[in-house]
Short mmCIF file of C-alpha atoms in Angstrom, two decimals:
data_model
loop_
_atom_site.label_atom_id
_atom_site.label_comp_id
_atom_site.label_asym_id
_atom_site.label_seq_id
_atom_site.Cartn_x
_atom_site.Cartn_y
_atom_site.Cartn_z
CA MET A 235 65.20 3.51 0.86
CA ASN A 236 62.72 6.34 1.45
CA ILE A 237 58.79 6.12 0.89
CA ALA A 238 57.01 8.88 -0.48
CA LEU A 239 53.37 8.74 0.33
CA PRO A 240 51.16 11.61 -0.57
CA LEU A 241 47.91 11.34 1.49
CA GLU A 242 44.92 13.74 1.86
CA SER A 243 43.38 14.96 5.09
CA ALA A 244 40.24 12.94 4.11
CA LEU A 245 41.87 9.98 3.52
CA PRO A 246 39.51 6.86 4.89
CA MET A 247 41.97 5.44 7.20
CA ALA A 248 40.09 2.21 7.84
CA ALA A 249 40.89 1.64 4.11
CA VAL A 250 44.59 2.21 4.84
CA HIS A 251 44.55 0.02 7.76
CA ARG A 252 43.19 -2.68 5.50
CA PHE A 253 46.21 -2.66 3.25
CA LEU A 254 48.49 -2.46 5.86
CA LEU A 255 47.49 -5.05 8.51
CA PRO A 256 48.84 -8.17 6.87
CA PHE A 257 52.26 -6.38 7.19
CA GLY A 258 51.89 -5.23 11.04
CA ALA A 259 52.36 -1.77 9.98
CA ALA A 260 48.97 -0.40 11.17
CA LYS A 261 49.46 -1.29 14.76
CA ARG A 262 52.73 -0.10 14.83
CA VAL A 263 52.20 3.46 13.06
CA LYS A 264 49.10 3.85 15.69
CA GLN A 265 51.55 3.71 18.47
CA ASP A 266 53.78 6.07 17.10
CA ASN A 267 51.29 8.74 16.89
CA SER A 268 53.62 10.07 13.85
CA GLY A 269 52.89 13.43 12.04
CA ASN A 270 51.72 15.12 15.50
CA ARG A 271 53.26 18.73 15.57
CA THR A 272 53.52 18.22 19.41
CA ASN A 273 55.77 14.80 19.35
CA THR A 274 58.96 16.07 17.80
CA SER A 275 60.58 12.32 18.62
CA ASN A 276 57.74 10.81 16.61
CA SER A 277 57.46 13.02 13.77
CA GLY A 278 59.41 13.03 10.35
CA SER A 279 59.24 12.51 6.84
CA ARG A 280 58.75 9.12 6.87
CA CYS A 281 56.18 8.98 9.60
CA VAL A 282 52.67 9.76 9.05
CA ASN A 283 49.62 9.91 11.33
CA PHE A 284 47.58 6.92 9.93
CA ASN A 285 45.04 6.56 12.74
CA ASN A 286 42.87 9.61 12.39
CA GLY A 287 39.51 8.65 10.78
CA LEU A 288 37.25 10.85 8.77
CA GLY A 289 35.60 12.55 11.86
CA ASN A 290 38.91 13.21 13.61
CA SER A 291 40.87 14.75 10.68
CA ASN A 292 43.36 17.50 11.50
CA TRP A 293 44.98 20.22 9.58
CA ASN A 294 48.51 18.82 10.27
CA ILE A 295 47.93 15.20 9.01
CA SER A 296 50.83 15.39 6.52
CA LEU A 297 54.62 14.67 5.77
CA ARG A 298 56.90 16.84 8.21
CA ALA A 299 60.64 16.64 8.80
CA ALA A 300 62.37 16.38 12.25
CA GLY A 301 66.16 16.12 12.95
CA GLY A 302 67.46 12.72 13.57
CA ASP A 303 64.71 10.62 12.04
CA CYS A 304 66.49 8.12 9.86
CA GLN A 305 64.04 4.87 9.65
CA PRO A 306 60.51 5.08 8.41
CA ALA A 307 57.91 3.73 11.17
CA VAL A 308 56.35 1.45 8.27
CA MET A 309 59.74 -0.23 7.61
CA GLN A 310 60.19 -0.35 11.40
CA ALA A 311 57.04 -2.28 11.69
CA ALA A 312 57.26 -4.50 8.37
CA HIS A 313 59.13 -7.66 7.96
CA PRO A 314 62.21 -6.99 5.28
CA GLY A 315 60.86 -10.02 3.28
CA THR A 316 57.25 -8.22 2.86
CA LEU A 317 58.89 -4.65 1.91
CA VAL A 318 58.63 -5.46 -2.00
CA SER A 319 54.76 -6.26 -1.63
CA LEU A 320 54.24 -3.75 0.57
CA LEU A 321 55.37 -1.15 -1.73
CA HIS A 322 53.17 -2.39 -4.42
CA LEU A 323 50.02 -1.94 -2.29
CA LEU A 324 51.07 1.42 -1.35
CA ARG A 325 51.12 2.44 -4.81
CA GLN A 326 47.66 1.44 -5.42
CA ILE A 327 46.36 3.54 -2.42
CA PRO A 328 45.96 6.98 -3.94
CA SER A 329 43.60 5.62 -6.75
CA TRP A 330 41.86 3.21 -4.50
CA VAL A 331 41.36 5.85 -1.88
CA ARG A 332 39.81 8.21 -4.46
CA ARG A 333 37.09 5.73 -5.62
CA THR A 334 36.50 4.79 -2.29
CA ALA A 335 35.93 8.63 -1.09
CA SER A 336 33.91 9.28 -4.07
CA SER A 337 31.59 6.33 -2.79
CA GLU A 338 31.51 7.64 0.59
CA ASN A 339 30.69 11.22 -0.53
CA ARG A 340 27.92 9.55 -2.88
CA LYS A 341 24.08 10.68 -1.77
CA PRO A 342 22.84 7.85 0.15
CA ARG A 343 20.15 5.70 -1.01
CA ARG A 344 16.51 6.21 0.09
CA LEU A 345 15.74 3.92 2.69
CA VAL A 346 12.22 2.36 2.99
CA VAL A 347 11.20 1.82 6.51
CA MET A 348 8.99 -1.52 6.68
CA GLY A 349 6.23 -1.67 9.27
CA LYS A 350 6.23 1.95 10.20
CA LYS A 351 3.59 2.82 12.36
CA TYR A 352 1.86 6.19 12.48
CA LYS A 353 1.09 8.03 15.93
CA ASN A 354 -0.43 11.64 16.61
CA LEU A 355 -3.00 11.40 13.90
CA TYR A 356 -5.98 12.65 16.23
CA SER A 357 -5.04 16.46 15.94
CA ALA A 358 -5.16 15.89 12.10
CA ILE A 359 -8.57 13.96 12.27
CA THR A 360 -10.37 16.49 14.39
CA SER A 361 -9.24 19.70 13.11
CA MET A 362 -11.72 22.24 11.61
CA GLU A 363 -10.12 22.09 8.10
CA ASN A 364 -10.47 18.28 7.86
CA LEU A 365 -14.14 18.55 9.36
CA ARG A 366 -15.23 21.12 6.60
CA ALA A 367 -13.72 18.69 4.01
CA ALA A 368 -15.64 15.82 5.41
CA TYR A 369 -18.99 17.77 5.36
CA LYS A 370 -18.46 18.58 1.25
CA LYS A 371 -17.95 14.72 0.84
CA THR A 372 -20.98 13.80 3.02
CA SER A 373 -23.06 16.42 1.34
CA ARG A 374 -22.43 14.79 -1.93
CA GLY A 375 -25.85 13.32 -3.16
CA LYS A 376 -27.50 14.34 -0.09
CA ARG A 377 -28.59 17.87 -0.61
CA LYS A 378 -32.27 17.00 -0.98
CA THR A 379 -32.22 15.21 2.14
CA ARG A 380 -33.65 16.66 5.70
CA SER A 381 -30.90 15.54 7.44
CA TYR A 382 -28.27 17.77 5.26
CA ARG A 383 -30.61 20.85 5.54
CA THR A 384 -31.03 20.56 9.22
CA PHE A 385 -27.09 20.16 9.76
CA THR A 386 -26.37 23.22 7.01
CA GLY A 387 -28.77 25.43 8.78
CA HIS A 388 -25.92 25.76 11.72
CA LEU A 389 -22.93 24.52 9.85
CA ASP A 390 -20.34 26.35 12.10
CA SER A 391 -21.70 25.34 15.35
CA ARG A 392 -22.49 21.69 14.19
CA LEU A 393 -18.97 21.42 13.18
CA ARG A 394 -17.52 22.94 16.61
CA SER A 395 -20.05 20.52 18.26
CA VAL A 396 -18.63 17.26 16.24
CA ARG A 397 -15.03 18.47 17.12
CA ARG A 398 -15.75 19.44 20.75
CA SER A 399 -17.25 15.56 21.39
CA LEU A 400 -14.31 14.23 19.55
CA MET A 401 -12.00 16.00 21.70
CA THR A 402 -13.55 15.18 24.97
CA GLY A 403 -14.11 11.79 23.89
CA SER A 404 -17.99 12.04 24.55
CA TYR A 405 -18.82 11.26 20.69
CA ARG A 406 -21.10 7.87 20.52
CA GLN A 407 -22.11 6.80 16.98
CA GLY A 408 -26.16 7.12 16.29
CA LYS A 409 -28.33 4.21 15.46
CA PRO A 410 -28.39 3.73 11.69
CA ARG A 411 -31.35 3.21 9.46
CA GLN A 412 -31.58 0.06 7.89
CA PHE A 413 -33.11 -1.41 4.65
CA THR A 414 -32.94 -4.20 2.26
CA ILE A 415 -31.82 -4.40 -1.05
CA PHE A 416 -32.72 -7.02 -3.29
CA GLU A 417 -30.54 -6.45 -6.59
CA PRO A 418 -28.01 -7.76 -7.59
CA LYS A 419 -28.79 -10.06 -4.39
CA GLU A 420 -30.35 -9.39 -1.12
CA ARG A 421 -28.49 -7.15 1.15
CA LEU A 422 -28.99 -5.13 4.55
CA ILE A 423 -28.03 -1.70 4.11
CA SER A 424 -27.20 0.82 6.97
CA ALA A 425 -27.55 4.30 6.58
CA LEU A 426 -25.98 6.37 9.49
CA PRO A 427 -27.25 9.95 10.45
CA PHE A 428 -25.39 12.75 8.52
CA ARG A 429 -23.34 13.83 11.68
CA ASP A 430 -22.10 10.17 12.11
CA ARG A 431 -21.16 9.88 8.26
CA LEU A 432 -19.34 13.16 8.78
CA VAL A 433 -17.35 11.56 11.22
CA GLN A 434 -16.21 8.49 9.42
CA HIS A 435 -15.48 10.71 6.63
CA ALA A 436 -13.20 12.99 9.06
CA LEU A 437 -11.49 9.61 10.02
CA CYS A 438 -10.93 8.18 6.60
CA ASN A 439 -9.48 11.12 5.41
CA VAL A 440 -6.42 10.89 7.64
CA ILE A 441 -6.25 6.94 7.94
CA GLU A 442 -7.37 5.83 4.37
CA PRO A 443 -4.12 7.22 2.70
CA ILE A 444 -2.15 5.22 5.12
CA PHE A 445 -3.59 1.68 4.37
CA ASP A 446 -3.65 2.91 0.60
CA SER A 447 -0.05 2.99 0.54
CA VAL A 448 0.60 -0.67 1.63
CA PHE A 449 -2.29 -2.10 -0.23
CA LEU A 450 -0.82 -4.24 -3.26
CA PRO A 451 -1.86 -3.22 -7.25
CA GLN A 452 -4.05 -6.22 -7.47
CA SER A 453 -6.75 -4.84 -5.05
CA TYR A 454 -8.99 -2.72 -7.25
CA ALA A 455 -12.26 -1.77 -4.76
CA CYS A 456 -12.82 1.55 -3.24
CA ARG A 457 -9.46 2.74 -4.27
CA LYS A 458 -8.54 5.94 -6.24
CA GLY A 459 -7.14 5.20 -9.87
CA LYS A 460 -8.44 1.87 -9.63
CA GLY A 461 -12.29 0.89 -9.53
CA THR A 462 -14.33 -1.93 -11.83
CA HIS A 463 -13.51 -0.45 -15.26
CA ALA A 464 -9.46 -0.55 -14.18
CA ALA A 465 -10.12 -4.26 -13.14
CA ALA A 466 -11.69 -5.16 -16.49
CA ARG A 467 -8.94 -3.31 -18.68
CA ASP A 468 -5.93 -5.05 -16.60
CA VAL A 469 -7.66 -8.44 -16.90
CA GLN A 470 -8.23 -8.29 -20.45
CA ALA A 471 -4.40 -7.01 -21.10
CA ALA A 472 -3.02 -9.56 -18.65
CA LEU A 473 -5.07 -12.33 -20.78
CA ARG A 474 -3.73 -10.90 -24.03
CA ARG A 475 0.00 -10.95 -22.84
CA MET A 476 -0.61 -14.74 -21.75
CA GLN A 477 -2.07 -15.52 -25.18
CA ALA A 478 0.76 -13.75 -27.16
CA GLN A 479 3.11 -15.69 -25.13
CA GLY A 480 1.56 -19.17 -26.73
CA LEU A 481 0.69 -20.20 -22.98
CA PRO A 482 -2.62 -21.84 -22.42
CA VAL A 483 -4.88 -19.59 -20.29
CA TRP A 484 -6.77 -20.88 -17.16
CA VAL A 485 -8.87 -19.02 -14.78
CA LEU A 486 -9.59 -19.53 -11.17
CA LYS A 487 -12.56 -17.53 -9.70
CA THR A 488 -13.45 -17.34 -6.22
CA ASP A 489 -16.07 -15.49 -3.96
CA PHE A 490 -16.23 -15.42 -0.37
CA SER A 491 -19.69 -16.57 1.34
CA LYS A 492 -21.57 -13.61 3.02
CA TYR A 493 -18.18 -11.62 3.30
CA PHE A 494 -19.08 -8.44 5.40
CA ALA A 495 -21.13 -10.40 7.90
CA SER A 496 -18.04 -12.79 8.26
CA ILE A 497 -15.53 -10.61 8.78
CA PRO A 498 -13.35 -11.55 12.06
CA LEU A 499 -13.36 -8.42 13.97
CA ASP A 500 -10.50 -9.18 16.26
CA VAL A 501 -8.33 -9.80 13.12
CA LEU A 502 -9.59 -6.33 11.83
CA HIS A 503 -8.50 -4.37 14.60
CA ARG A 504 -5.18 -6.59 14.65
CA GLU A 505 -4.47 -5.14 11.22
CA TYR A 506 -5.51 -1.39 12.03
CA ARG A 507 -3.01 -1.54 14.73
CA ARG A 508 -0.07 -2.92 12.31
CA LYS A 509 -0.21 1.02 11.07
CA ILE A 510 -1.80 3.00 13.55
CA SER A 511 -0.71 3.47 17.08
CA CYS A 512 -2.41 6.79 18.11
CA LYS A 513 -4.49 5.52 20.99
CA ARG A 514 -6.99 8.13 20.25
CA THR A 515 -7.34 7.11 16.88
CA LEU A 516 -7.54 3.78 17.76
CA ALA A 517 -10.29 4.40 20.52
CA LEU A 518 -12.38 6.23 17.85
CA LEU A 519 -11.81 2.99 15.80
CA ASP A 520 -13.25 1.13 18.75
CA LYS A 521 -16.31 3.05 18.93
CA LEU A 522 -17.26 2.64 15.28
CA LEU A 523 -16.44 -1.14 15.19
CA PRO A 524 -16.96 -3.77 17.74
CA LYS A 525 -13.73 -5.36 19.10
CA SER A 526 -15.12 -8.89 19.18
CA GLY A 527 -17.56 -11.04 17.22
CA ARG A 528 -17.89 -10.84 13.48
CA GLY A 529 -19.43 -9.00 10.77
CA ILE A 530 -19.43 -5.25 9.64
CA ARG A 531 -22.27 -3.33 8.34
CA ILE A 532 -22.66 -2.52 4.49
CA GLY A 533 -23.40 0.91 3.38
CA GLU A 534 -20.65 2.66 5.97
CA LEU A 535 -17.56 4.21 4.83
CA ILE A 536 -15.56 2.65 7.29
CA SER A 537 -16.85 -0.71 6.33
CA GLN A 538 -15.31 -0.24 2.94
CA LEU A 539 -11.88 0.14 4.11
CA SER A 540 -12.14 -2.34 6.74
CA ALA A 541 -13.22 -5.00 4.13
CA ASN A 542 -10.38 -3.80 1.69
CA LEU A 543 -8.04 -4.39 4.74
CA ILE A 544 -9.25 -8.23 5.19
CA GLY A 545 -8.91 -8.92 1.72
CA HIS A 546 -5.37 -7.38 1.93
CA VAL A 547 -4.45 -10.22 4.33
CA VAL A 548 -5.10 -12.51 1.29
CA ASP A 549 -3.31 -10.34 -1.09
CA ARG A 550 -0.28 -10.64 1.13
CA TRP A 551 -0.33 -14.55 1.44
CA LEU A 552 -0.67 -14.76 -2.42
CA VAL A 553 2.31 -12.72 -3.25
CA HIS A 554 4.63 -13.40 -0.23
CA THR A 555 3.68 -16.73 0.50
CA LYS A 556 2.77 -18.45 -2.75
CA GLY A 557 4.44 -15.89 -5.06
CA VAL A 558 1.27 -15.62 -7.15
CA THR A 559 1.40 -11.70 -8.86
CA THR A 560 -1.12 -12.71 -11.67
CA PHE A 561 -4.63 -11.99 -9.90
CA PHE A 562 -6.86 -9.44 -9.50
CA ARG A 563 -9.24 -8.71 -6.43
CA TYR A 564 -12.12 -6.41 -6.28
CA MET A 565 -13.45 -6.67 -2.52
CA ASP A 566 -14.11 -10.55 -1.88
CA ASP A 567 -13.77 -11.39 -5.70
CA ILE A 568 -10.55 -13.05 -6.89
CA VAL A 569 -9.25 -13.84 -10.22
CA ILE A 570 -6.11 -15.82 -10.58
CA LEU A 571 -4.96 -16.18 -14.01
CA GLY A 572 -2.51 -19.11 -15.09
CA SER A 573 -1.32 -21.74 -17.73
CA ASP A 574 -1.09 -25.04 -15.38
CA ARG A 575 -4.66 -26.05 -14.37
CA ALA A 576 -3.44 -28.71 -11.72
CA ALA A 577 -1.32 -25.88 -10.21
CA LEU A 578 -4.33 -23.56 -10.07
CA ALA A 579 -6.47 -26.53 -8.80
CA ARG A 580 -3.90 -27.01 -5.57
CA LEU A 581 -3.47 -23.30 -5.09
CA ARG A 582 -7.53 -23.25 -4.70
CA VAL A 583 -7.32 -25.78 -1.86
CA GLU A 584 -4.43 -24.07 0.10
CA LEU A 585 -6.15 -20.48 -0.44
CA GLU A 586 -9.63 -22.04 1.09
CA ALA A 587 -7.55 -23.67 3.75
CA PHE A 588 -5.57 -20.31 4.72
CA ALA A 589 -9.02 -18.28 4.42
CA LEU A 590 -10.70 -20.42 6.93
CA ALA A 591 -7.95 -21.09 9.07
CA GLU A 592 -6.80 -17.34 9.51
CA LEU A 593 -10.03 -15.40 8.83
CA GLY A 594 -12.86 -18.20 9.36
CA LEU A 595 -14.13 -17.35 5.74
CA HIS A 596 -15.02 -20.13 3.29
CA PHE A 597 -15.69 -19.98 -0.35
CA SER A 598 -19.55 -19.55 -1.58
CA HIS A 599 -18.37 -20.88 -5.08
CA TRP A 600 -15.46 -21.24 -7.00
CA SER A 601 -14.89 -22.10 -10.87
CA LEU A 602 -11.65 -23.05 -12.88
CA LEU A 603 -12.39 -22.83 -16.37
CA PRO A 604 -10.38 -22.14 -19.57
CA VAL A 605 -10.38 -18.69 -20.98
CA SER A 606 -12.55 -19.67 -23.74
CA ARG A 607 -15.60 -19.74 -21.28
CA GLY A 608 -14.56 -15.87 -20.53
CA VAL A 609 -13.57 -14.32 -17.24
CA ASN A 610 -16.83 -13.40 -15.08
CA PHE A 611 -15.60 -10.14 -12.97
CA VAL A 612 -16.61 -6.69 -11.98
CA GLY A 613 -19.84 -6.83 -14.30
CA TYR A 614 -18.41 -7.99 -17.45
CA ARG A 615 -17.54 -10.96 -19.20
CA ILE A 616 -14.14 -10.81 -20.72
CA TRP A 617 -12.10 -12.42 -23.15
CA PRO A 618 -8.78 -11.55 -24.92
CA SER A 619 -10.66 -10.30 -27.76
CA HIS A 620 -13.78 -8.37 -26.42
CA LYS A 621 -15.85 -7.74 -23.26
CA LEU A 622 -19.48 -8.01 -22.83
CA LEU A 623 -21.96 -7.17 -19.86
CA ARG A 624 -23.15 -9.99 -17.82
CA ARG A 625 -26.48 -11.73 -18.59
CA ASP A 626 -28.15 -10.70 -15.37
CA SER A 627 -26.91 -7.13 -15.65
CA VAL A 628 -28.35 -6.54 -18.93
CA THR A 629 -31.80 -8.34 -17.60
CA ARG A 630 -31.78 -6.34 -14.48
CA ALA A 631 -31.39 -3.01 -16.70
CA LYS A 632 -34.44 -4.10 -19.09
CA ARG A 633 -36.61 -4.56 -16.17
CA LYS A 634 -36.08 -1.21 -14.42
CA VAL A 635 -36.39 0.84 -17.93
CA ARG A 636 -39.75 -0.86 -18.22
CA ARG A 637 -40.62 -0.19 -14.82
CA TYR A 638 -39.72 3.41 -14.78
CA GLN A 639 -41.45 3.89 -17.92
CA ALA A 640 -44.36 2.27 -16.93
CA HIS A 641 -44.88 4.55 -13.56
CA GLY A 642 -43.68 7.71 -15.41
CA ALA A 643 -40.90 8.12 -13.12
CA MET A 644 -38.65 9.63 -16.04
CA GLU A 645 -36.29 11.54 -13.80
CA ARG A 646 -35.38 8.41 -11.88
CA LEU A 647 -35.20 6.60 -15.42
CA ARG A 648 -32.72 9.64 -16.45
CA MET A 649 -30.66 9.15 -13.43
CA PHE A 650 -30.36 5.21 -13.74
CA LEU A 651 -29.71 5.39 -17.49
CA ALA A 652 -26.84 8.11 -16.68
CA SER A 653 -25.28 5.17 -14.77
CA TRP A 654 -25.83 2.23 -16.42
CA LEU A 655 -24.68 3.60 -19.72
CA GLY A 656 -21.36 4.66 -18.22
CA HIS A 657 -21.14 1.13 -17.32
CA ALA A 658 -22.08 -0.46 -20.54
CA ARG A 659 -20.06 1.59 -22.92
CA TRP A 660 -17.05 0.19 -21.33
CA ALA A 661 -18.10 -2.93 -22.90
CA ASP A 662 -18.63 -4.19 -26.64
CA SER A 663 -22.36 -3.05 -26.10
CA HIS A 664 -23.26 -0.86 -29.09
CA HIS A 665 -25.80 -3.20 -30.77
CA LEU A 666 -27.44 -3.96 -27.17
CA ILE A 667 -27.67 -0.04 -26.33
CA THR A 668 -29.31 0.59 -29.84
CA SER A 669 -31.96 -2.35 -29.57
CA MET A 670 -33.01 -0.93 -26.08
CA GLY A 671 -33.45 2.50 -27.61
CA VAL A 672 -31.67 4.33 -24.73
CA ALA A 673 -28.85 5.65 -26.26
#
């Protein structure tokens, strides 16, 4: 009996061995070294070199006749009782090989490497191109200040001086000017010198996209394409979806007490080091943020990124540990939607315990209310059908308008109304704006 087995040079030999192994043929053929043009005694029309893998394929892997070969190597290795089954399997090899070869030649899927760390960032941070981009960002809204005029007067030399101090490691952050604001609540604000704000912009130009790429979509503060309006819109969309499904809607809202002042700095630096391994970049971060203690200053660009990074720890816990995805976070304000009031009550206890144990944070207040009471979030009161401005926002706006008008500060009134009306018009506020006479 002769076995005709046409094989291609790209034949995946591991696949053939898988078929032949139960019959003892693969091992026998490998020892025969058949099909090799230099082995005349082991070559022949029934001896095929099966042991050449894809990376070791030769042009002479084929069937080749030689005098005196009268028994196939496969038949010599296989038990006579298995020949019928072996022939059946061998007939299936060509079509199976085509499927295997096509799958092996297919373009591999893109692999996402989790936990990637970034190094060699410092040259990008200190490049003149990045420093000029940071200067443009720092100048926005500051063109009438003395610090801007002083820095711009000798721009090239000032930028080179900043770069030189960063490259030599001699850079030290200046002392910020601090002041207190009382609306919407009392807060201590820090304003750095122009030069130090520029350095923070240069740093965040490079590292902020790294962390923004890992932030979850439930985070809305200080991110491109997000913000307060997007948060209010997405909350309302989620409420409408749940109502359309006929589900009861409960709203858990939490707020951390003195969030910026309570951020644990050791955890913050640990989170930065989860993604950054560039030693010089980390050394610069150490100069901007203390490595121990608690609290970051409000008003600095690096503080916004840092506060979002700590909030991301909570986001990870909600999504990956608790499996909760229908929530929305704006800095330290979190809104979680659900249809089971008891489950949300348990989640509130677990969330507060996690925040206290891992971050040392606790809630200043929280609420668990039905959707009929509205969702108080990002300056709006949100229902599935409409949005309104928060009452305290309206009260503050009316008070400011009266004060600016009484003092004749028309330019400041114009600037305030441009900002406030942009916020108010995202709500159902037509009658309110008309009644205030500021449209």
